[in-house]
Tab-separated table of C-alpha atoms and ligand atoms in Angstrom:
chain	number	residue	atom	x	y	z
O	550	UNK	CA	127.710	157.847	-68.189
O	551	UNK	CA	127.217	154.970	-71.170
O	552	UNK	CA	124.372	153.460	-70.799
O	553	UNK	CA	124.920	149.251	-70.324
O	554	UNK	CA	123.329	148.478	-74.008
O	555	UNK	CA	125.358	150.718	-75.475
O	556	UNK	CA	128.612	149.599	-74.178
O	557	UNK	CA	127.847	146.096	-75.362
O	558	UNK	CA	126.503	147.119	-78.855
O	559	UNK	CA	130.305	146.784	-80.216
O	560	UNK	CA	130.556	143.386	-78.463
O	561	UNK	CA	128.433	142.144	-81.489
O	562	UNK	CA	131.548	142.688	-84.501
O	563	UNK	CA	134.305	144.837	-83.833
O	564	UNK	CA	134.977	143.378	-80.292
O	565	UNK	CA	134.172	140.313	-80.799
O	566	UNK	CA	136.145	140.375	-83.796
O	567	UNK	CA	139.383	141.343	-82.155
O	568	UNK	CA	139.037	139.689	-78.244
O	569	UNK	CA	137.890	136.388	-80.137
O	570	UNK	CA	140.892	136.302	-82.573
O	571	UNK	CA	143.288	136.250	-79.555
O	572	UNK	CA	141.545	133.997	-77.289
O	573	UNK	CA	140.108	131.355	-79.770
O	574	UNK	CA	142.551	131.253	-82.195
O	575	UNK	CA	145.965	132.624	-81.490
O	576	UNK	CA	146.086	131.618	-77.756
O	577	UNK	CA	149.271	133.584	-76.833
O	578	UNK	CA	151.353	131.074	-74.535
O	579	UNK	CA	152.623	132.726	-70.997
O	580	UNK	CA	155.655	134.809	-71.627
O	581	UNK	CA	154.763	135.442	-75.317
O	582	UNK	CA	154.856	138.841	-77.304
O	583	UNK	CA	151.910	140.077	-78.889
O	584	UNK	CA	151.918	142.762	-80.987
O	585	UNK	CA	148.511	144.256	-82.396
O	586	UNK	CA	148.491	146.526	-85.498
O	587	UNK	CA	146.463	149.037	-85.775
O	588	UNK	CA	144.376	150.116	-82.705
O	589	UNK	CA	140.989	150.636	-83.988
O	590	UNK	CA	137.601	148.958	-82.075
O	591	UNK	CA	138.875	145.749	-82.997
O	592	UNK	CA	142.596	145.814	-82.429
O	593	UNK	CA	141.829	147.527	-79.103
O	594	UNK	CA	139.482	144.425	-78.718
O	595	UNK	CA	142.682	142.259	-79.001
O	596	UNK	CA	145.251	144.557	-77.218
O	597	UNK	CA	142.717	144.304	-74.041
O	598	UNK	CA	142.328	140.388	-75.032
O	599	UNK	CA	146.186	139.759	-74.535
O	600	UNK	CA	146.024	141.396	-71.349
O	601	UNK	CA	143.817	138.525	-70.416
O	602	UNK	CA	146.280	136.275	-71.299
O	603	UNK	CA	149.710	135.516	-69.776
O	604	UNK	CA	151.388	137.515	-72.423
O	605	UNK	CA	154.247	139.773	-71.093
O	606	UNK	CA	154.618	142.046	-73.662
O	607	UNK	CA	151.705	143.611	-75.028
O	608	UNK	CA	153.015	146.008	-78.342
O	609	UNK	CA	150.342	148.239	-80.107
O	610	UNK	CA	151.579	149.657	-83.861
O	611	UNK	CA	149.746	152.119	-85.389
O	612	UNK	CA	150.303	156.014	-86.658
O	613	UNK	CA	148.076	157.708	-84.917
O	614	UNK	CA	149.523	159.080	-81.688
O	615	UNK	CA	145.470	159.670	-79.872
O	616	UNK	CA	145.324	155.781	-80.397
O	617	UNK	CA	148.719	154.867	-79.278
O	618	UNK	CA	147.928	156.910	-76.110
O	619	UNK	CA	144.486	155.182	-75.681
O	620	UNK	CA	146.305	151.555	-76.131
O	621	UNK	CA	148.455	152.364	-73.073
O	622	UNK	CA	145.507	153.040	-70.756
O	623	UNK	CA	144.082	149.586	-71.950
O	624	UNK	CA	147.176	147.546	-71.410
O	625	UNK	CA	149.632	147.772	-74.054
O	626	UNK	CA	152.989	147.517	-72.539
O	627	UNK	CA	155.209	149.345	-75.460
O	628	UNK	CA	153.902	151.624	-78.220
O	629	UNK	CA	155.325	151.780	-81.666
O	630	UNK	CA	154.517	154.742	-83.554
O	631	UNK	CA	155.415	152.938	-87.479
O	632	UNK	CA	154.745	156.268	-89.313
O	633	UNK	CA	158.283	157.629	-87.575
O	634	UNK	CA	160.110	154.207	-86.438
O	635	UNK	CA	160.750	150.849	-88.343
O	636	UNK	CA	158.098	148.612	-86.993
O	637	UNK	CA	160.192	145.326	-87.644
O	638	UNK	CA	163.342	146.570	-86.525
O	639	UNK	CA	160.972	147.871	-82.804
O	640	UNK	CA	159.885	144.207	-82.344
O	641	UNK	CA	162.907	142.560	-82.498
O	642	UNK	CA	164.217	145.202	-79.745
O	643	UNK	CA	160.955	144.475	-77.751
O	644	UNK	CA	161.222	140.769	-77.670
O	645	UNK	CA	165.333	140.815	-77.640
O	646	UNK	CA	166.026	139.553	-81.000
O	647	UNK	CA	163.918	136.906	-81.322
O	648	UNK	CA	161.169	138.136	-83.470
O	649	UNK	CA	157.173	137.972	-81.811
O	650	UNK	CA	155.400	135.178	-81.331
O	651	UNK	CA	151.710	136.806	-82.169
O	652	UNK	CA	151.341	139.231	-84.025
O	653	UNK	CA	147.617	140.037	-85.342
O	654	UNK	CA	146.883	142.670	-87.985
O	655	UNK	CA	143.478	144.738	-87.973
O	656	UNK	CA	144.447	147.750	-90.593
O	657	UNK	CA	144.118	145.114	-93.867
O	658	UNK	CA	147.663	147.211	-95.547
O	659	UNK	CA	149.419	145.114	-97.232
O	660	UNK	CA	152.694	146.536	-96.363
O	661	UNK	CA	151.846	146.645	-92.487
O	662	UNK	CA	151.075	142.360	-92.915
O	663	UNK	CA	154.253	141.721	-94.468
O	664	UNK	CA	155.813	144.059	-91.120
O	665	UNK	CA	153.773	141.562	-88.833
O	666	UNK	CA	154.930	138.653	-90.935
O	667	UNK	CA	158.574	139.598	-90.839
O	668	UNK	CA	158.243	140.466	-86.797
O	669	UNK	CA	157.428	137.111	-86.284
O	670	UNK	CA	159.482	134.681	-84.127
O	671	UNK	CA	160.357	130.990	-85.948
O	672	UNK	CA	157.068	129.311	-85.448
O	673	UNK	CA	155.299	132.610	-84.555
O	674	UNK	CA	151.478	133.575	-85.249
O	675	UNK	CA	149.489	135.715	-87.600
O	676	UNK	CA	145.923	136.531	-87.303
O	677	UNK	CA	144.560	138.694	-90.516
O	678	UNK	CA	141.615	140.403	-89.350
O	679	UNK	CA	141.386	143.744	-91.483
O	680	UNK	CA	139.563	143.806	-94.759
O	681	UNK	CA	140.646	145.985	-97.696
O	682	UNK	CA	138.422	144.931	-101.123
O	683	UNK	CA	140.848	144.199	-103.452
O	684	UNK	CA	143.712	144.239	-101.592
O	685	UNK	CA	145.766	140.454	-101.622
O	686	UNK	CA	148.385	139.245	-99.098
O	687	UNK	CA	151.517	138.305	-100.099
O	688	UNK	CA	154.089	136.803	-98.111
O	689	UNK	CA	158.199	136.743	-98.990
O	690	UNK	CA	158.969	133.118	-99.316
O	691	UNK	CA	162.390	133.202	-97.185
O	692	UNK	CA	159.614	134.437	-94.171
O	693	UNK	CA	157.402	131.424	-93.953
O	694	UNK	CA	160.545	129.166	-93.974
O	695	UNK	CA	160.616	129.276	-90.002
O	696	UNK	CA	157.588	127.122	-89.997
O	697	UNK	CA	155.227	130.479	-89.251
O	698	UNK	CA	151.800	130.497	-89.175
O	699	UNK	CA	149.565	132.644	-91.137
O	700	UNK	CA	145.343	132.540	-90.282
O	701	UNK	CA	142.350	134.549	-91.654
O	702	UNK	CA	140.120	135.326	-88.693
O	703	UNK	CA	136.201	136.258	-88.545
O	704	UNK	CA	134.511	137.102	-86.535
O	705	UNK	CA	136.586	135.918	-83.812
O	706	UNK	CA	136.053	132.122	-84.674
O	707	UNK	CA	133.327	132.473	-82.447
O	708	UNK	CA	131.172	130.337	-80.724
O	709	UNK	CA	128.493	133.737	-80.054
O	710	UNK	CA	126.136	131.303	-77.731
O	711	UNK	CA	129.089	130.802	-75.348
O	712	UNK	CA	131.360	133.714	-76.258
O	713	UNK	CA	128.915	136.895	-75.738
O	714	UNK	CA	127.848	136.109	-72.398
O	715	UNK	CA	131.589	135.496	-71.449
O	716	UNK	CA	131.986	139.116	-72.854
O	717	UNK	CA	129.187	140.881	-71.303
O	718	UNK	CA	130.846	139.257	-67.992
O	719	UNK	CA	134.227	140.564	-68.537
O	720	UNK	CA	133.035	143.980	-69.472
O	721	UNK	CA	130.151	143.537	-65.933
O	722	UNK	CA	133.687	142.927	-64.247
O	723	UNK	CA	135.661	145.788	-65.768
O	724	UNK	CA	138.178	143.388	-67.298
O	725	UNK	CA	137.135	144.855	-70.634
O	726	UNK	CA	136.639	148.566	-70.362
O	727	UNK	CA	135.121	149.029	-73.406
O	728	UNK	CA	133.397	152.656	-71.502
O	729	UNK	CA	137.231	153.865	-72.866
O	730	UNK	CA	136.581	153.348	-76.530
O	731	UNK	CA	132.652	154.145	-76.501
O	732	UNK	CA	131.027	157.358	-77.612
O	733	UNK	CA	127.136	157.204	-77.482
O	734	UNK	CA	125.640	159.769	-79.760
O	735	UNK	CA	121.491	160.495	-80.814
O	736	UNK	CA	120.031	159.773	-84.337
O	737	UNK	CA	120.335	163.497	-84.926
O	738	UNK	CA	124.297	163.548	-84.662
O	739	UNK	CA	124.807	160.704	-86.503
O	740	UNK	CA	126.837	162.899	-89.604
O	741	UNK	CA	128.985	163.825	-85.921
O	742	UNK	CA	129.176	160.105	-84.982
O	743	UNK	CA	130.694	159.198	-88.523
O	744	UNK	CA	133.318	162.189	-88.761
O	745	UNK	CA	134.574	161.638	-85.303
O	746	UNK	CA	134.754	157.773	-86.297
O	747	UNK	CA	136.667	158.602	-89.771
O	748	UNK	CA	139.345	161.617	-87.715
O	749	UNK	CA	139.935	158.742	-85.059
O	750	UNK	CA	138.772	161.476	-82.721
O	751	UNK	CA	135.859	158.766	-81.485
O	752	UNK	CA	137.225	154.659	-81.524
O	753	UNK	CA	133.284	152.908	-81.235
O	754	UNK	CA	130.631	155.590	-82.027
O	755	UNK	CA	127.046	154.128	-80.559
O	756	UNK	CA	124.184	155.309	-82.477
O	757	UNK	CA	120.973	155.209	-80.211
O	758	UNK	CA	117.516	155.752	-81.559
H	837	NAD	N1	137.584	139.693	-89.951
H	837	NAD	C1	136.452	140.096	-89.362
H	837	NAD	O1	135.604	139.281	-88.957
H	837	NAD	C2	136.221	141.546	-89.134
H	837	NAD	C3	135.187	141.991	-88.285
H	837	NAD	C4	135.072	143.354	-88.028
H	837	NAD	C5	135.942	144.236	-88.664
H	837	NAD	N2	136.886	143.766	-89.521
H	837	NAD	C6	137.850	144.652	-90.183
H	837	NAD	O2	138.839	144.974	-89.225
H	837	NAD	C7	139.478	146.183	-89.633
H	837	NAD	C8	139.659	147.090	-88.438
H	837	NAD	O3	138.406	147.582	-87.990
H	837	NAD	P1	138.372	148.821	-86.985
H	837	NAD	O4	136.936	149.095	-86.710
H	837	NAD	O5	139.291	148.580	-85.838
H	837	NAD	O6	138.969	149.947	-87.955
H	837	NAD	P2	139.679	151.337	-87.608
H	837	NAD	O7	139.753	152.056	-88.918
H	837	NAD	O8	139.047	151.992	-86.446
H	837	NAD	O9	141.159	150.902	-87.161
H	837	NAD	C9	142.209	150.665	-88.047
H	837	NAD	C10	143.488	151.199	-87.391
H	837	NAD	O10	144.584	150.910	-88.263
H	837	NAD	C11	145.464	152.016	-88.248
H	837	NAD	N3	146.259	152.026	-89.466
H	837	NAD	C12	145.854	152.321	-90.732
H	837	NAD	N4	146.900	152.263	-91.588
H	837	NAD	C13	147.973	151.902	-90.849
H	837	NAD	C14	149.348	151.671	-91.163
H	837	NAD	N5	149.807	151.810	-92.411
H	837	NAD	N6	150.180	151.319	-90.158
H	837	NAD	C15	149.720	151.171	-88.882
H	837	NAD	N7	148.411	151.390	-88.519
H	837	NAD	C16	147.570	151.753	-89.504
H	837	NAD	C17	144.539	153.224	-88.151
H	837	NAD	O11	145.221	154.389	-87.671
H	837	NAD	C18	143.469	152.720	-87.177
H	837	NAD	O12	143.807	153.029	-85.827
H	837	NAD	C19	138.625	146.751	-90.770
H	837	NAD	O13	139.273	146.441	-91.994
H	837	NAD	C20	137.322	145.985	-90.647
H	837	NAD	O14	136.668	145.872	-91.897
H	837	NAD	C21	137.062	142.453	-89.754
């Protein structure tokens, strides 16, 4: 059993981060695709977001099969495994050849942006939430021609005064299970904590001391 404060430590960034950028910013319209790569803490955070939403299809990418597995318990309606299947080519299947119309990345890769970018529906949605120092986006001109959208997100773009105590309430009410994503472990096992967090073997380590 988590204890409650350390379920709603993660609320703070990574959930915040992920939950805000769908329902502040990218505001997926009823009947919409979303698809979420990468399924850390914070595209989890989305992937649970969307199901909040009247989104129909819910689509996690990522190449780790644990996570994949873990985004189906929280929502996602279709899993796409990128390592062994063309991403792109998977999303225009999924939403019947016409492209996505959100698509938020949370893995910073340039490579895996420019998948979400070319996913996209005409007039379709990117959120970049994943940080890589260094790394810059770049986007194929002939791709932004269908009048897409393309928005850096922190944080959320969140109002925390009004949107942590709508969290805590969601997670109080179970519609965000975040008790599936976090590991508490002691001050002493915090070496542990970090190599379970860097295998993907734990999603949200808790450190309590
Ligand atoms: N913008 C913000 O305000 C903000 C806030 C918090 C975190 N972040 C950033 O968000 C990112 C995600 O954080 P996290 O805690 O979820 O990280 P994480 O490492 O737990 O998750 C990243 C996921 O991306 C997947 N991934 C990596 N390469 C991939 C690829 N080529 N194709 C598909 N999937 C791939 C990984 O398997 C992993 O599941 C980090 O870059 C972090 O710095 C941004």
């Amino acid at each position: 059993m988590i204890a409650v404060l350390a379920l709603l430590a993660p609320l703070g960034c990574g959930i915040q981060t992920g939950v805000g950028a769908i329902l502040n910013e990218l505001k997926p319209a009823p009947g919409a695709v979303v698809a979420v790569f990468g399924t850390g803490a914070v595209g989890l955070g989305a992937l649970m977001a969307a199901g909040l939403t009247g989104a129909t299809r819910i689509v996690a990418v990522d190449i780790v099969p644990s996570r994949l597995e873990l985004a189906r318990a929280l929502g996602a309606t279709d899993t796409v495994n990128s390592a062994e299947t063309d991403p792109v080519e998977a999303l225009h299947a999924i939403s019947g050849g016409i492209g996505i119309q959100t698509a938020v990345d949370t893995t910073g890769v340039p490579q895996v942006q420019t998948q979400a970018l070319e996913a996209l529906a005409p007039r379709g949605s990117l959120g970049l939430i994943g940080l890589r120092l260094g790394a810059n986006f770049t986007a194929p001109g002939r791709t932004l021609l269908h009048g897409l959208t393309v928005r850096g997100i922190i944080e959320g773009d969140s109002d925390i005064v009004t949107f942590l105590p709508a969290l805590v309430d969601l997670v109080r009410q179970g519609r965000l299970p975040l008790e599936k994503i976090v590991r508490e472990y002691p001050l002493d096992a915090i070496d542990q904590a970090a190599a379970d967090s860097a295998t993907g073997k734990t999603i949200k380590p808790v450190i309590r001391f």
